C-alpha cells in the first residue's frame, strides 16, 4: 500500500512540475499516446487539428504511415501540413516517431512506454526533438493514460529551448465503437480540457479503423481558445 | 538547463518506472494454460479466480500466427506460430469475458469465466 501511495504521489509531483514549467509557442493539443505495440501492425493515419483563438485560426493536418518493427517497437513517419499566416495551406514539416513498449499489458501495476520523435521543418533548418514517458492504468472499465513529454527545439529561426508537455486521457470502455473520454493538456502556457470520443471498427483479421474526436477548451486565458482534433487510423 | 530538467523530471520519472517494475516481481501470479490447434482454443472456456491477477499462457501449435483479442478483458496479443505467449489479466470481478482470435474470428473463440476465489482451478 505504501508503495502504491508513493507511486501516485510521485506521479502527482511530476505532473505538477510539468505544469509549472510550461512555456512558450506551439500547439499542445494532439493525440494522447498509449504505451502498447502489436507486432506485424501497419497503419495509415490522418490527423486534423483546428485551433481558434481571438487572434487567429490555426489548421494542421498530418498524414502518416507506421509499421511495427518488432514485438515492442513501432516506427511512424509523418508529413505535416499547416495553414500559414497568408491563409495558404502547405507542407510544414516531416517527422519520424517511435514508440517503445516497456512492459506487457497488465503485468505490473501500470503499463509503461517511451515516445521519441524528431521533426524537421520543410525548407527551414529548424528541428524539434520530443521524448517522454507513456503511462496507462486500468480502473475496471476505465483507463487512465498519461503522456509526460520533454520537447527540445533548435534551428535557424528558433531560439533553443526545452519545453514540457503533459497530456491526460481518462476513457470509459463502453463498447468498442464508442468510448467516451475526458482529455487534459498542459504545456506552452496552455491549459485545456474537454470531452473526447473514440472507437474502433473491425473489418477482418487485423484490418480495423480507429477514430478519435475531441473538443478542448483553453482554461487559462481570458479570450477564446478552442481546439478541435480528429484522427482516423486504418490498421492492416 | 538540460541538466536541471533531467534532475527535476527524468530522474524521478525513471525511478518511478523502475520501482513500478521491480516491486511486483516478488508476487507469485497463478498460471493458466490455453492451446491453439487448428485455429481453435483448447479449452474454449477457462475458469480463473476473481479479484486476482493471473497469467494466461497460450501455446499456439498452428504454423500461422494468431491474435488474442478481447475488448472485455482489454487485451490484445499476437501469438506467433509454434510458439507461446503470455497475457496478464485481472484482477477482475466475477463474470464472463469473451475473447477471439483476430485472424480466425469464426473458429477461434472462447471465454474467461471469473468465479469467486476457491471455485477456480488451474486447467
Short mmCIF file of C-alpha atoms in Angstrom, two decimals:
data_model
loop_
_atom_site.label_atom_id
_atom_site.label_comp_id
_atom_site.label_asym_id
_atom_site.label_seq_id
_atom_site.Cartn_x
_atom_site.Cartn_y
_atom_site.Cartn_z
CA UNK A 1 0.00 0.00 0.00
CA UNK A 2 2.81 2.37 0.97
CA UNK A 3 4.50 1.71 -2.33
CA UNK A 4 1.31 2.47 -4.27
CA UNK A 5 0.74 5.65 -2.27
CA UNK A 6 4.31 6.76 -3.01
CA UNK A 7 3.89 5.95 -6.66
CA UNK A 8 0.79 8.10 -7.07
CA UNK A 9 2.42 10.86 -5.01
CA UNK A 10 5.43 10.87 -7.30
CA UNK A 11 3.20 10.94 -10.33
CA UNK A 12 1.36 13.97 -8.99
CA UNK A 13 4.65 15.73 -8.21
CA UNK A 14 5.90 15.15 -11.73
CA UNK A 15 2.62 16.33 -13.26
CA UNK A 16 2.62 19.46 -11.09
CA UNK A 17 6.24 20.16 -12.03
CA UNK A 18 5.41 19.77 -15.67
CA UNK A 19 2.60 22.29 -15.44
CA UNK A 20 4.61 24.89 -13.53
CA UNK A 21 7.39 24.89 -16.09
CA UNK A 22 5.22 25.02 -19.16
CA UNK A 23 6.35 27.53 -21.78
CA UNK A 24 6.05 29.24 -24.99
CA UNK A 25 4.96 28.91 -28.57
CA UNK A 26 3.24 25.92 -30.17
CA UNK A 27 0.13 23.77 -30.15
CA UNK A 28 -0.15 21.29 -27.32
CA UNK A 29 -3.40 19.53 -28.21
CA UNK A 30 -2.59 16.35 -30.09
CA UNK A 31 -3.08 12.64 -29.79
CA UNK A 32 -2.71 11.01 -26.37
CA UNK A 33 -0.42 8.04 -26.96
CA UNK A 34 -0.97 4.60 -25.46
CA UNK A 35 2.10 2.60 -24.43
CA UNK A 36 1.23 -0.51 -26.47
CA UNK A 37 2.70 -2.03 -29.62
CA UNK A 38 1.42 -5.02 -31.58
CA UNK A 39 3.79 -6.95 -33.84
CA UNK A 40 3.02 -7.09 -37.58
CA UNK A 41 0.88 -3.97 -37.25
CA UNK A 42 0.86 -1.49 -40.14
CA UNK A 43 -1.20 1.68 -40.21
CA UNK A 44 -2.01 4.80 -42.15
CA UNK A 45 -3.20 7.76 -40.17
CA UNK A 46 -4.78 11.14 -40.77
CA UNK A 47 -4.94 13.78 -38.06
CA UNK A 48 -6.76 17.08 -38.23
CA UNK A 49 -6.42 19.91 -35.72
CA UNK A 50 -8.14 23.28 -35.77
CA UNK A 51 -7.38 25.85 -33.06
CA UNK A 52 -9.39 29.05 -32.82
CA UNK A 53 -8.36 31.98 -30.70
CA UNK A 54 -9.43 35.64 -30.78
CA UNK A 55 -6.42 36.42 -32.96
CA UNK A 56 -6.13 33.50 -35.37
CA UNK A 57 -7.34 30.17 -36.64
CA UNK A 58 -4.63 27.54 -36.91
CA UNK A 59 -5.17 24.49 -39.07
CA UNK A 60 -2.87 21.49 -39.11
CA UNK A 61 -3.15 18.12 -40.81
CA UNK A 62 -0.88 15.10 -40.64
CA UNK A 63 -0.66 12.01 -42.78
CA UNK A 64 1.40 9.12 -41.51
CA UNK A 65 2.48 5.58 -42.22
CA UNK A 66 3.53 3.35 -39.35
CA UNK A 67 4.93 -0.14 -39.03
CA UNK A 68 5.79 -2.28 -36.02
CA UNK A 69 9.40 -3.36 -36.48
CA UNK A 70 9.39 -5.77 -33.54
CA UNK A 71 7.14 -7.05 -30.78
CA UNK A 72 7.89 -3.95 -28.73
CA UNK A 73 8.84 -1.15 -31.15
CA UNK A 74 6.85 0.68 -33.78
CA UNK A 75 8.03 3.44 -36.13
CA UNK A 76 5.85 6.02 -37.85
CA UNK A 77 6.71 8.66 -40.48
CA UNK A 78 4.62 11.83 -40.84
CA UNK A 79 4.10 14.57 -43.38
CA UNK A 80 2.68 17.67 -41.71
CA UNK A 81 0.70 20.40 -43.46
CA UNK A 82 -0.33 23.72 -41.90
CA UNK A 83 -2.16 26.85 -42.91
CA UNK A 84 0.29 29.76 -42.84
CA UNK A 85 -0.24 33.44 -41.99
CA UNK A 86 -1.37 34.24 -45.53
CA UNK A 87 -4.07 31.56 -45.29
CA UNK A 88 -2.27 29.21 -47.68
CA UNK A 89 -2.20 25.58 -46.73
CA UNK A 90 1.15 23.93 -47.44
CA UNK A 91 3.78 21.46 -46.40
CA UNK A 92 5.15 22.40 -43.00
CA UNK A 93 7.40 19.62 -41.76
CA UNK A 94 8.41 15.96 -41.72
CA UNK A 95 8.53 13.80 -38.66
CA UNK A 96 9.73 10.38 -37.62
CA UNK A 97 8.37 8.85 -34.45
CA UNK A 98 8.96 5.70 -32.49
CA UNK A 99 7.04 4.14 -29.63
CA UNK A 100 8.63 1.53 -27.42
CA UNK A 101 6.52 -0.72 -25.21
CA UNK A 102 8.43 -1.22 -21.95
CA UNK A 103 6.04 -3.56 -20.12
CA UNK A 104 3.49 -6.14 -21.15
CA UNK A 105 -0.08 -5.02 -20.65
CA UNK A 106 -1.32 -5.84 -17.15
CA UNK A 107 1.98 -7.32 -15.97
CA UNK A 108 2.64 -4.59 -13.39
CA UNK A 109 0.57 -2.03 -11.51
CA UNK A 110 0.71 0.19 -14.57
CA UNK A 111 1.83 -0.13 -18.19
CA UNK A 112 4.75 1.94 -19.46
CA UNK A 113 6.18 3.01 -22.78
CA UNK A 114 8.51 5.57 -24.32
CA UNK A 115 7.86 8.02 -27.15
CA UNK A 116 10.66 9.51 -29.27
CA UNK A 117 10.02 11.97 -32.12
CA UNK A 118 12.22 14.02 -34.43
CA UNK A 119 10.66 16.72 -36.60
CA UNK A 120 12.25 18.99 -39.21
CA UNK A 121 10.58 21.94 -40.87
CA UNK A 122 10.19 21.87 -44.63
CA UNK A 123 12.83 24.08 -46.33
CA UNK A 124 13.96 25.53 -42.99
CA UNK A 125 16.69 24.12 -40.81
CA UNK A 126 14.51 24.06 -37.69
CA UNK A 127 14.25 20.95 -35.56
CA UNK A 128 12.23 19.58 -32.70
CA UNK A 129 13.10 16.53 -30.63
CA UNK A 130 10.49 15.08 -28.29
CA UNK A 131 10.90 12.28 -25.81
CA UNK A 132 8.75 11.15 -22.97
CA UNK A 133 7.04 8.56 -20.88
CA UNK A 134 3.72 6.96 -21.73
CA UNK A 135 1.69 5.59 -18.85
CA UNK A 136 -1.58 3.67 -18.72
CA UNK A 137 -3.51 2.13 -15.85
CA UNK A 138 -6.82 0.29 -15.81
CA UNK A 139 -9.51 1.00 -13.25
CA UNK A 140 -12.24 -1.51 -14.01
CA UNK A 141 -13.81 -0.49 -17.33
CA UNK A 142 -11.94 2.80 -17.42
CA UNK A 143 -8.36 3.54 -18.42
CA UNK A 144 -6.14 6.45 -17.41
CA UNK A 145 -3.47 7.36 -19.96
CA UNK A 146 -0.77 9.96 -19.31
CA UNK A 147 1.95 11.32 -21.60
CA UNK A 148 4.73 13.35 -19.95
CA UNK A 149 6.94 14.78 -22.68
CA UNK A 150 10.08 16.90 -22.95
CA UNK A 151 10.44 18.90 -26.18
CA UNK A 152 13.73 20.44 -27.33
CA UNK A 153 13.64 22.94 -30.20
CA UNK A 154 16.52 24.45 -32.12
CA UNK A 155 17.32 25.84 -35.55
CA UNK A 156 17.96 28.91 -37.69
CA UNK A 157 14.65 30.61 -36.78
CA UNK A 158 14.24 29.19 -33.31
CA UNK A 159 15.79 30.02 -30.01
CA UNK A 160 16.97 26.75 -28.50
CA UNK A 161 14.67 25.86 -25.68
CA UNK A 162 13.36 22.98 -23.66
CA UNK A 163 9.61 22.70 -23.16
CA UNK A 164 7.36 20.34 -21.24
CA UNK A 165 4.04 18.91 -22.31
CA UNK A 166 1.55 16.89 -20.38
CA UNK A 167 -1.44 15.02 -21.82
CA UNK A 168 -4.04 13.04 -19.92
CA UNK A 169 -6.95 10.95 -21.10
CA UNK A 170 -9.47 9.19 -18.89
CA UNK A 171 -11.51 6.79 -21.05
CA UNK A 172 -14.57 4.68 -20.40
CA UNK A 173 -14.50 1.49 -22.47
CA UNK A 174 -18.24 1.47 -23.17
CA UNK A 175 -18.38 -0.51 -26.43
CA UNK A 176 -15.58 -0.91 -29.00
CA UNK A 177 -17.19 1.57 -31.41
CA UNK A 178 -17.85 4.30 -28.84
CA UNK A 179 -15.57 5.10 -25.90
CA UNK A 180 -16.12 8.50 -24.28
CA UNK A 181 -13.24 10.21 -22.52
CA UNK A 182 -12.03 13.39 -20.89
CA UNK A 183 -8.73 14.88 -22.03
CA UNK A 184 -6.46 17.39 -20.32
CA UNK A 185 -3.48 19.17 -21.88
CA UNK A 186 -0.88 21.47 -20.39
CA UNK A 187 2.27 22.99 -21.83
CA UNK A 188 3.49 26.10 -23.65
CA UNK A 189 1.39 28.45 -21.50
CA UNK A 190 -1.73 26.48 -22.28
CA UNK A 191 -4.07 24.53 -20.04
CA UNK A 192 -7.00 22.92 -21.81
CA UNK A 193 -9.59 20.31 -21.10
CA UNK A 194 -12.61 18.85 -22.82
CA UNK A 195 -14.64 15.83 -23.90
CA UNK A 196 -13.36 13.25 -26.34
CA UNK A 197 -14.88 10.28 -28.12
CA UNK A 198 -13.09 7.41 -29.76
CA UNK A 199 -13.81 4.00 -31.10
CA UNK A 200 -12.75 1.12 -33.25
CA UNK A 201 -14.48 -0.76 -36.03
CA UNK A 202 -13.14 -4.13 -37.11
CA UNK A 203 -13.35 -5.36 -40.67
CA UNK A 204 -11.49 -8.63 -40.96
CA UNK A 205 -8.36 -10.06 -39.40
CA UNK A 206 -6.07 -7.16 -38.46
CA UNK A 207 -7.96 -4.66 -40.61
CA UNK A 208 -9.62 -2.10 -38.38
CA UNK A 209 -10.48 1.58 -38.35
CA UNK A 210 -9.89 3.69 -35.24
CA UNK A 211 -11.33 7.15 -34.80
CA UNK A 212 -10.87 9.92 -32.24
CA UNK A 213 -12.65 13.25 -31.83
CA UNK A 214 -12.01 15.80 -29.07
CA UNK A 215 -13.03 19.36 -28.32
CA UNK A 216 -10.58 21.06 -25.98
CA UNK A 217 -11.30 24.44 -24.40
CA UNK A 218 -8.44 26.59 -23.15
CA UNK A 219 -8.89 27.26 -19.43
CA UNK A 220 -6.09 29.65 -18.59
CA UNK A 221 -6.66 32.64 -20.92
CA UNK A 222 -9.33 35.31 -20.91
CA UNK A 223 -10.07 35.10 -24.64
CA UNK A 224 -11.39 32.32 -26.84
CA UNK A 225 -9.12 29.32 -27.25
CA UNK A 226 -10.82 26.24 -28.68
CA UNK A 227 -9.20 23.24 -30.31
CA UNK A 228 -10.94 20.55 -32.30
CA UNK A 229 -8.94 17.45 -33.06
CA UNK A 230 -9.94 14.50 -35.19
CA UNK A 231 -7.96 11.40 -36.14
CA UNK A 232 -8.59 8.39 -38.34
CA UNK A 233 -6.26 5.41 -38.24
CA UNK A 234 -6.55 2.40 -40.51
CA UNK A 235 -4.64 -0.66 -39.32
CA UNK A 236 -3.93 -3.56 -41.62
CA UNK B 1 19.06 23.92 -18.28
CA UNK B 2 19.05 20.45 -19.78
CA UNK B 3 20.83 19.09 -16.73
CA UNK B 4 18.39 20.78 -14.36
CA UNK B 5 15.41 19.40 -16.30
CA UNK B 6 16.91 15.94 -16.18
CA UNK B 7 17.28 16.27 -12.43
CA UNK B 8 13.75 17.55 -11.98
CA UNK B 9 11.84 15.26 -14.31
CA UNK B 10 13.74 12.43 -15.87
CA UNK B 11 15.44 11.01 -12.81
CA UNK B 12 12.21 10.92 -10.73
CA UNK B 13 10.36 9.55 -13.75
CA UNK B 14 12.90 6.79 -14.27
CA UNK B 15 12.82 5.98 -10.56
CA UNK B 16 9.04 5.77 -10.83
CA UNK B 17 9.20 3.34 -13.75
CA UNK B 18 11.90 1.18 -12.22
CA UNK B 19 10.17 0.92 -8.85
CA UNK B 20 6.91 0.00 -10.56
CA UNK B 21 8.70 -2.72 -12.48
CA UNK B 22 10.73 -4.14 -9.66
CA UNK B 23 8.18 -4.14 -6.86
CA UNK B 24 5.69 -6.72 -8.14
CA UNK B 25 8.37 -9.18 -9.26
CA UNK B 26 8.25 -10.97 -5.96
CA UNK B 27 4.50 -11.63 -6.21
CA UNK B 28 3.55 -15.09 -7.47
CA UNK B 29 0.95 -14.95 -10.23
CA UNK B 30 -1.18 -18.09 -10.79
CA UNK B 31 -0.75 -19.54 -14.27
CA UNK B 32 -3.48 -20.93 -16.53
CA UNK B 33 -2.87 -22.69 -19.83
CA UNK B 34 -4.59 -22.49 -23.21
CA UNK B 35 -3.71 -24.13 -26.50
CA UNK B 36 -4.41 -23.16 -30.08
CA UNK B 37 -4.79 -26.05 -32.52
CA UNK B 38 -6.33 -25.78 -35.99
CA UNK B 39 -7.45 -22.24 -35.11
CA UNK B 40 -9.43 -23.38 -32.07
CA UNK B 41 -8.78 -22.55 -28.42
CA UNK B 42 -8.50 -25.52 -26.00
CA UNK B 43 -10.16 -25.28 -23.59
CA UNK B 44 -12.55 -22.76 -25.05
CA UNK B 45 -13.62 -21.74 -21.56
CA UNK B 46 -11.16 -21.21 -18.76
CA UNK B 47 -12.06 -20.53 -15.14
CA UNK B 48 -9.97 -18.13 -13.06
CA UNK B 49 -10.39 -16.68 -9.55
CA UNK B 50 -11.99 -13.29 -9.01
CA UNK B 51 -10.04 -10.28 -7.78
CA UNK B 52 -6.69 -11.85 -8.55
CA UNK B 53 -4.21 -11.19 -11.31
CA UNK B 54 -3.46 -14.32 -13.36
CA UNK B 55 -1.15 -15.23 -16.21
CA UNK B 56 -2.67 -16.93 -19.26
CA UNK B 57 -0.06 -18.93 -21.13
CA UNK B 58 -1.17 -19.67 -24.67
CA UNK B 59 0.69 -22.21 -26.77
CA UNK B 60 -0.01 -21.83 -30.49
CA UNK B 61 0.54 -25.24 -32.16
CA UNK B 62 -0.52 -23.88 -35.57
CA UNK B 63 2.11 -22.74 -38.02
CA UNK B 64 0.38 -19.38 -38.56
CA UNK B 65 0.17 -16.54 -36.03
CA UNK B 66 -3.00 -15.68 -34.14
CA UNK B 67 -4.00 -12.54 -32.28
CA UNK B 68 -5.77 -12.99 -28.95
CA UNK B 69 -8.29 -10.15 -28.76
CA UNK B 70 -10.78 -9.22 -26.08
CA UNK B 71 -12.43 -5.85 -25.61
CA UNK B 72 -13.97 -7.09 -22.36
CA UNK B 73 -10.57 -8.07 -20.97
CA UNK B 74 -8.92 -5.05 -22.64
CA UNK B 75 -6.17 -7.25 -24.06
CA UNK B 76 -4.59 -7.80 -27.48
CA UNK B 77 -1.63 -10.09 -28.02
CA UNK B 78 -0.09 -11.72 -31.07
CA UNK B 79 0.94 -15.36 -30.63
CA UNK B 80 3.35 -16.42 -33.34
CA UNK B 81 3.07 -19.85 -34.95
CA UNK B 82 4.58 -22.74 -32.98
CA UNK B 83 5.31 -20.53 -30.00
CA UNK B 84 3.99 -19.43 -26.63
CA UNK B 85 2.81 -16.06 -25.40
CA UNK B 86 1.56 -14.92 -22.04
CA UNK B 87 -1.18 -12.46 -21.18
CA UNK B 88 -1.80 -10.97 -17.75
CA UNK B 89 -5.46 -10.46 -16.88
CA UNK B 90 -7.20 -9.20 -13.79
CA UNK B 91 -7.90 -8.59 -11.03
CA UNK B 92 -11.46 -8.96 -12.31
CA UNK B 93 -14.91 -9.16 -10.73
CA UNK B 94 -16.90 -12.38 -11.31
CA UNK B 95 -18.35 -12.65 -14.80
CA UNK B 96 -17.81 -13.98 -18.31
CA UNK B 97 -15.25 -12.25 -20.53
CA UNK B 98 -15.21 -13.30 -24.19
CA UNK B 99 -12.16 -13.46 -26.39
CA UNK B 100 -11.45 -14.41 -30.01
CA UNK B 101 -8.60 -14.92 -32.43
CA UNK B 102 -8.47 -11.91 -34.71
CA UNK B 103 -7.10 -13.89 -37.68
CA UNK B 104 -9.75 -16.63 -37.38
CA UNK B 105 -12.68 -14.98 -35.59
CA UNK B 106 -15.24 -17.56 -36.71
CA UNK B 107 -13.44 -20.53 -35.17
CA UNK B 108 -11.02 -19.26 -32.56
CA UNK B 109 -13.43 -18.14 -29.84
CA UNK B 110 -13.59 -18.59 -26.11
CA UNK B 111 -14.30 -17.07 -22.74
CA UNK B 112 -12.61 -16.45 -19.42
CA UNK B 113 -15.03 -17.31 -16.62
CA UNK B 114 -14.20 -15.43 -13.45
CA UNK B 115 -15.59 -17.03 -10.29
CA UNK B 116 -15.23 -16.23 -6.58
CA UNK B 117 -11.90 -17.41 -5.14
CA UNK B 118 -11.92 -21.06 -4.15
CA UNK B 119 -14.18 -22.09 -7.05
CA UNK B 120 -11.44 -21.75 -9.69
CA UNK B 121 -8.80 -24.32 -10.56
CA UNK B 122 -5.86 -24.38 -12.94
CA UNK B 123 -6.74 -26.17 -16.17
#
